[in-house]
Coordinates of C-alpha atoms in Angstrom, one line a residue:
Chain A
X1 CA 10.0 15.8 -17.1
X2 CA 7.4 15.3 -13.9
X3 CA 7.2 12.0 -11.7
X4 CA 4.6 11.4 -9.8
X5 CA 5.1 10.4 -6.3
X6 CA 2.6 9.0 -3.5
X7 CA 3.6 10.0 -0.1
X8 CA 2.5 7.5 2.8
X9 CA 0.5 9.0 6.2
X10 CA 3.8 9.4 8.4
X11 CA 5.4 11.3 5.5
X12 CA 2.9 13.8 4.4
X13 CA 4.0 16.4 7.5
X14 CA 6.9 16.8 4.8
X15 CA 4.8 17.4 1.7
X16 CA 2.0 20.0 3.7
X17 CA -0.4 16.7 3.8
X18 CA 0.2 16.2 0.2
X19 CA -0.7 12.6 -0.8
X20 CA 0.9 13.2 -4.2
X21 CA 3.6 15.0 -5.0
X22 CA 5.7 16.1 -8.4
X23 CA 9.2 16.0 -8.4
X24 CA 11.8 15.5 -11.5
X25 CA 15.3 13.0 -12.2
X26 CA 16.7 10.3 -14.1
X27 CA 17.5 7.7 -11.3
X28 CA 15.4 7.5 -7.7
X29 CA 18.8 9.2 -6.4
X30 CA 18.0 12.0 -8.6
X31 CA 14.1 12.2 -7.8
X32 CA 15.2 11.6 -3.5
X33 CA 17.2 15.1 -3.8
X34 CA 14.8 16.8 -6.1
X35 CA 12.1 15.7 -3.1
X36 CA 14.5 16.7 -0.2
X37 CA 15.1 20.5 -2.0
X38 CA 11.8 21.0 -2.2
X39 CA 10.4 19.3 1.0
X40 CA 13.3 19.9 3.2
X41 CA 14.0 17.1 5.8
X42 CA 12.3 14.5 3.3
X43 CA 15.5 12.8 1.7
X44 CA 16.7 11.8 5.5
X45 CA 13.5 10.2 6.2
X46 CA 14.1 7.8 3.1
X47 CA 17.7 7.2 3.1
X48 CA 20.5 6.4 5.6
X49 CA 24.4 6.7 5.1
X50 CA 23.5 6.7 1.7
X51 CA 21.3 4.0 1.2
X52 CA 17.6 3.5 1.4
X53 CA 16.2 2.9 4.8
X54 CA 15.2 -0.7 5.6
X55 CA 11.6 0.7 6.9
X56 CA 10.9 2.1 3.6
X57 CA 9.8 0.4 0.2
X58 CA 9.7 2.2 -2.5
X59 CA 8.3 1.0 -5.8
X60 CA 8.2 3.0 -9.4
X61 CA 5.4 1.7 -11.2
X62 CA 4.6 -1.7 -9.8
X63 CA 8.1 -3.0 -9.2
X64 CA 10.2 -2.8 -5.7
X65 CA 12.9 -0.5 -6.3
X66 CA 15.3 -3.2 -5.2
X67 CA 15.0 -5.3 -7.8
X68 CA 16.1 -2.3 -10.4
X69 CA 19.0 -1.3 -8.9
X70 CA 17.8 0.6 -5.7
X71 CA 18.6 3.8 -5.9
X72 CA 20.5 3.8 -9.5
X73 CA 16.5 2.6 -10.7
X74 CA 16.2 4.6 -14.1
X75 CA 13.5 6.8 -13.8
X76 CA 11.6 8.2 -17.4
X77 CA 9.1 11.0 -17.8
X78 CA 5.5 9.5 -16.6
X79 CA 7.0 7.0 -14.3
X80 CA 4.7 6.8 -11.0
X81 CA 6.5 6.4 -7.4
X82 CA 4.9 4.8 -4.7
X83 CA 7.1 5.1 -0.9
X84 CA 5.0 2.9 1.6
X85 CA 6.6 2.6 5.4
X86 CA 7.4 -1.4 6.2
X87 CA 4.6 -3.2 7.7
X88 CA 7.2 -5.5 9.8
X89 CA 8.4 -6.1 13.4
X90 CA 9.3 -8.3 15.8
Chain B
X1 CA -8.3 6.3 22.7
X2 CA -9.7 2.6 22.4
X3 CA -9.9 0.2 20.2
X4 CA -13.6 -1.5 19.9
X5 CA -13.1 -4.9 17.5
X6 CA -15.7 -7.8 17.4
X7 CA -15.5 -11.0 18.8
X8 CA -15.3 -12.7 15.9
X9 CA -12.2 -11.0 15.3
X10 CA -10.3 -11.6 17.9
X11 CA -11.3 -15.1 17.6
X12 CA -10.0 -15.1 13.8
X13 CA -6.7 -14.0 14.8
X14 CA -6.3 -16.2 18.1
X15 CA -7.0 -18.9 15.8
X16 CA -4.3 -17.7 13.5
X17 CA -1.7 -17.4 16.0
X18 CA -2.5 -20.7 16.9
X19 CA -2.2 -22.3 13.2
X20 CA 0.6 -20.5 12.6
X21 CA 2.3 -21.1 15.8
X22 CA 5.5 -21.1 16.2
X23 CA 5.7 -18.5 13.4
X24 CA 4.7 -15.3 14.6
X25 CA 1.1 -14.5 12.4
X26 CA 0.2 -11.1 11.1
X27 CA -2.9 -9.0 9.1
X28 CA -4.6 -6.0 9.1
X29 CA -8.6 -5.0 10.3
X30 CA -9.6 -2.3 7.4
X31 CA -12.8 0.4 7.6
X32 CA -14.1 2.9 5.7
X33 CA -11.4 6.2 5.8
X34 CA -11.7 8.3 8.5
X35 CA -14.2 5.9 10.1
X36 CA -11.3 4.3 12.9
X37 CA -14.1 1.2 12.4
X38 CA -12.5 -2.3 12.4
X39 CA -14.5 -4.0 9.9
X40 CA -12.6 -6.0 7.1
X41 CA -10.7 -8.9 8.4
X42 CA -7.8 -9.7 5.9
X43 CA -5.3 -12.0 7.4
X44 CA -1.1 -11.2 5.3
X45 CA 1.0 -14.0 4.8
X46 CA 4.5 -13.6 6.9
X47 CA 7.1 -13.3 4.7
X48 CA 10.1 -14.0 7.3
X49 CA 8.2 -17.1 7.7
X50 CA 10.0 -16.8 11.6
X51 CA 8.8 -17.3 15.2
X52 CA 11.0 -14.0 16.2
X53 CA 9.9 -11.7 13.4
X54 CA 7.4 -10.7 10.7
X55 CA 7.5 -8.8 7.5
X56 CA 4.3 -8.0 4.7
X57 CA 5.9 -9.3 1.9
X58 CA 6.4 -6.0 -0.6
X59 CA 4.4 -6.8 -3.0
X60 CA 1.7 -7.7 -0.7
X61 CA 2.2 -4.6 0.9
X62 CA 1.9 -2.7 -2.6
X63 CA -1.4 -5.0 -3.3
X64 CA -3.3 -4.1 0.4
X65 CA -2.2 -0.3 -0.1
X66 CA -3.6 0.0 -3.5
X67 CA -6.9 -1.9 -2.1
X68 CA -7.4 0.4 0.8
X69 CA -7.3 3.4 -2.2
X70 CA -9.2 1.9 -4.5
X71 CA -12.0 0.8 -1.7
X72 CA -11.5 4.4 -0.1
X73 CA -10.8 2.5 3.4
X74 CA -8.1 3.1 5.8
X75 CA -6.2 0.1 7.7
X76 CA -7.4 0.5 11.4
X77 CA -5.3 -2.0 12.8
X78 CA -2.3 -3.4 12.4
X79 CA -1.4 -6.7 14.6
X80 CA 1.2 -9.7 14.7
X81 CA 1.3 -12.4 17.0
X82 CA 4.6 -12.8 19.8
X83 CA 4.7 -16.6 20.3
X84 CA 7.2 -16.6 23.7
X85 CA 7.0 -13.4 24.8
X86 CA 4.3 -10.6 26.0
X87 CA 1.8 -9.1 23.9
X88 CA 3.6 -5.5 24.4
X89 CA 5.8 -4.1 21.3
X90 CA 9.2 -5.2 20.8
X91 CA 12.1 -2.7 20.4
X92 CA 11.6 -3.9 16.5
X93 CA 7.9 -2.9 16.6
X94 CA 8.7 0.4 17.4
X95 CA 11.4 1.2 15.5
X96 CA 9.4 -0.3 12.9
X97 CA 5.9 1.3 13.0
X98 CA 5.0 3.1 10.2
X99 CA 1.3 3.9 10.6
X100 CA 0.5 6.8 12.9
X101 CA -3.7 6.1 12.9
X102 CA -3.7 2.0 12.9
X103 CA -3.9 0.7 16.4
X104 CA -1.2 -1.8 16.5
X105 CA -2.5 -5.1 18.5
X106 CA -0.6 -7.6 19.5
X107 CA -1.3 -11.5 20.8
X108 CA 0.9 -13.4 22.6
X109 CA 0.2 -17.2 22.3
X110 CA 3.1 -18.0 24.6
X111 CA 2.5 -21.5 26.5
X112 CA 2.2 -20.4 30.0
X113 CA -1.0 -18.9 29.9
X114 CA -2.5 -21.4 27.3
X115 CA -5.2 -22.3 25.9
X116 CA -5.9 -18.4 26.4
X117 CA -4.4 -15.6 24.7
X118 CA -3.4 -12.0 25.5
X119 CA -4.6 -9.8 23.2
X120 CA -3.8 -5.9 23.7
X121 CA -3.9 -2.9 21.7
X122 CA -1.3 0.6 21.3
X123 CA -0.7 3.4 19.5
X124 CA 2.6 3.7 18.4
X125 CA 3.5 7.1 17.8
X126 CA 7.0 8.8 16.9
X127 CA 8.8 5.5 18.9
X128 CA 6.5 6.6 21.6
X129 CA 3.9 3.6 22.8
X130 CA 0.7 4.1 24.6
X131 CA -1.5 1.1 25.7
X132 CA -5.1 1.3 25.2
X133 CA -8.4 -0.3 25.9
X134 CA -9.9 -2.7 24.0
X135 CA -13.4 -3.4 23.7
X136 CA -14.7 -6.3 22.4
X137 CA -18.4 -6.8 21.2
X138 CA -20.8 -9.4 20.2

């Protein structure tokens, strides 16, 4: 079981500049801990008292991870992650 | 650190501001990676569709990242438009800024200094912001 994941610019001094990572799980909660045990510091950069951080989208395949049940999103063998920061402001 | 951005440019995205006024207006200047070149104007639609805030919508977001790969650019800058206030990053900017290599410009189209426009540009590093020169050519 691998999933791909792309890691955006401001998140690569987690990965050792890696633009792609592996990591493994059934749900995006599963794959977020399996990231954060192996890139340590990682999982707080993505998610907040529990719940995905507001600057942060993450899609699996094409579709925003919010509309497939955040981080409860089923995640299957092959499946590619894409976290991007929030172009936003005020 | 400066940013160096034609005329036409800035011209584009006072134009913008102005269309889209009192919405704030966004978009992104793309170049070749690792070039820092401002070179591909592409103007994003607002999704908050507000005068006190903007947001890529996510899928647009997706779209222009997958672009940038596929084209082997980088975005260079990043800007929005402040319609009442200064053209200096809000609190939101900051906490917001994602991008540690765009230079993130800002125009303010606010009514006391029109018809002109500010339009200044900052790196916005770790929450910390630092102004820089920008220099316009023909």
């Amino acid at each position: 079981m691998s999933i791909e994941v792309r890691i955006p610019t401001i998140l690569r001094p987690y990965t050792k500049d890696q633009k792609t990572v592996e990591a493994e799980g059934s749900t995006l909660s599963a794959v977020i801990s399996d990231l954060d045990a192996k890139y340590a510091g990682l999982g707080e950069r993505l998610l907040e008292n529990g719940a995905l951080r507001r600057f942060i989208n993450v899609y699996v395949n094409d579709e925003d991870v919010r509309f497939l049940g955040g981080l409860e999103a089923a995640i299957k063998d092959g499946d590619s992650i894409t976290v991007l920061p929030a172009v936003a402001g005020g | 650190m400066s940013l160096e951005i034609s005329r036409a440019f800035v011209d584009a995205i006072a134009e913008q501001s102005r269309a889209e006024y009192p919405d704030e207006c966004c978009g992104v200047i793309l170049g070749p990676a690792g070039s820092d070149k401002a070179l591909r104007h592409k103007p994003m639609l607002n999704a908050a569709h507000s005068p006190t805030f903007y947001e890529f919508d996510p899928k647009d977001l997706l779209a222009l990242y997958r672009e940038v790969d596929d084209n082997d650019e980088e975005i260079v800058v990043i800007y929005h438009s402040h319609t009442e206030t200064e053209a200096y990053p809000s609190r939101t900017d900051i906490a917001y800024a994602g991008e540690p290599g765009a230079h993130y410009v800002l125009v303010s189209t606010r009514k006391e200094i029109a018809p002109a426009i500010e339009f200044r540009s900052y790196r916005i590093i770790d929450g910390v912001v630092t102004e820089e020169p920008v220099s316009i050519t023909d």
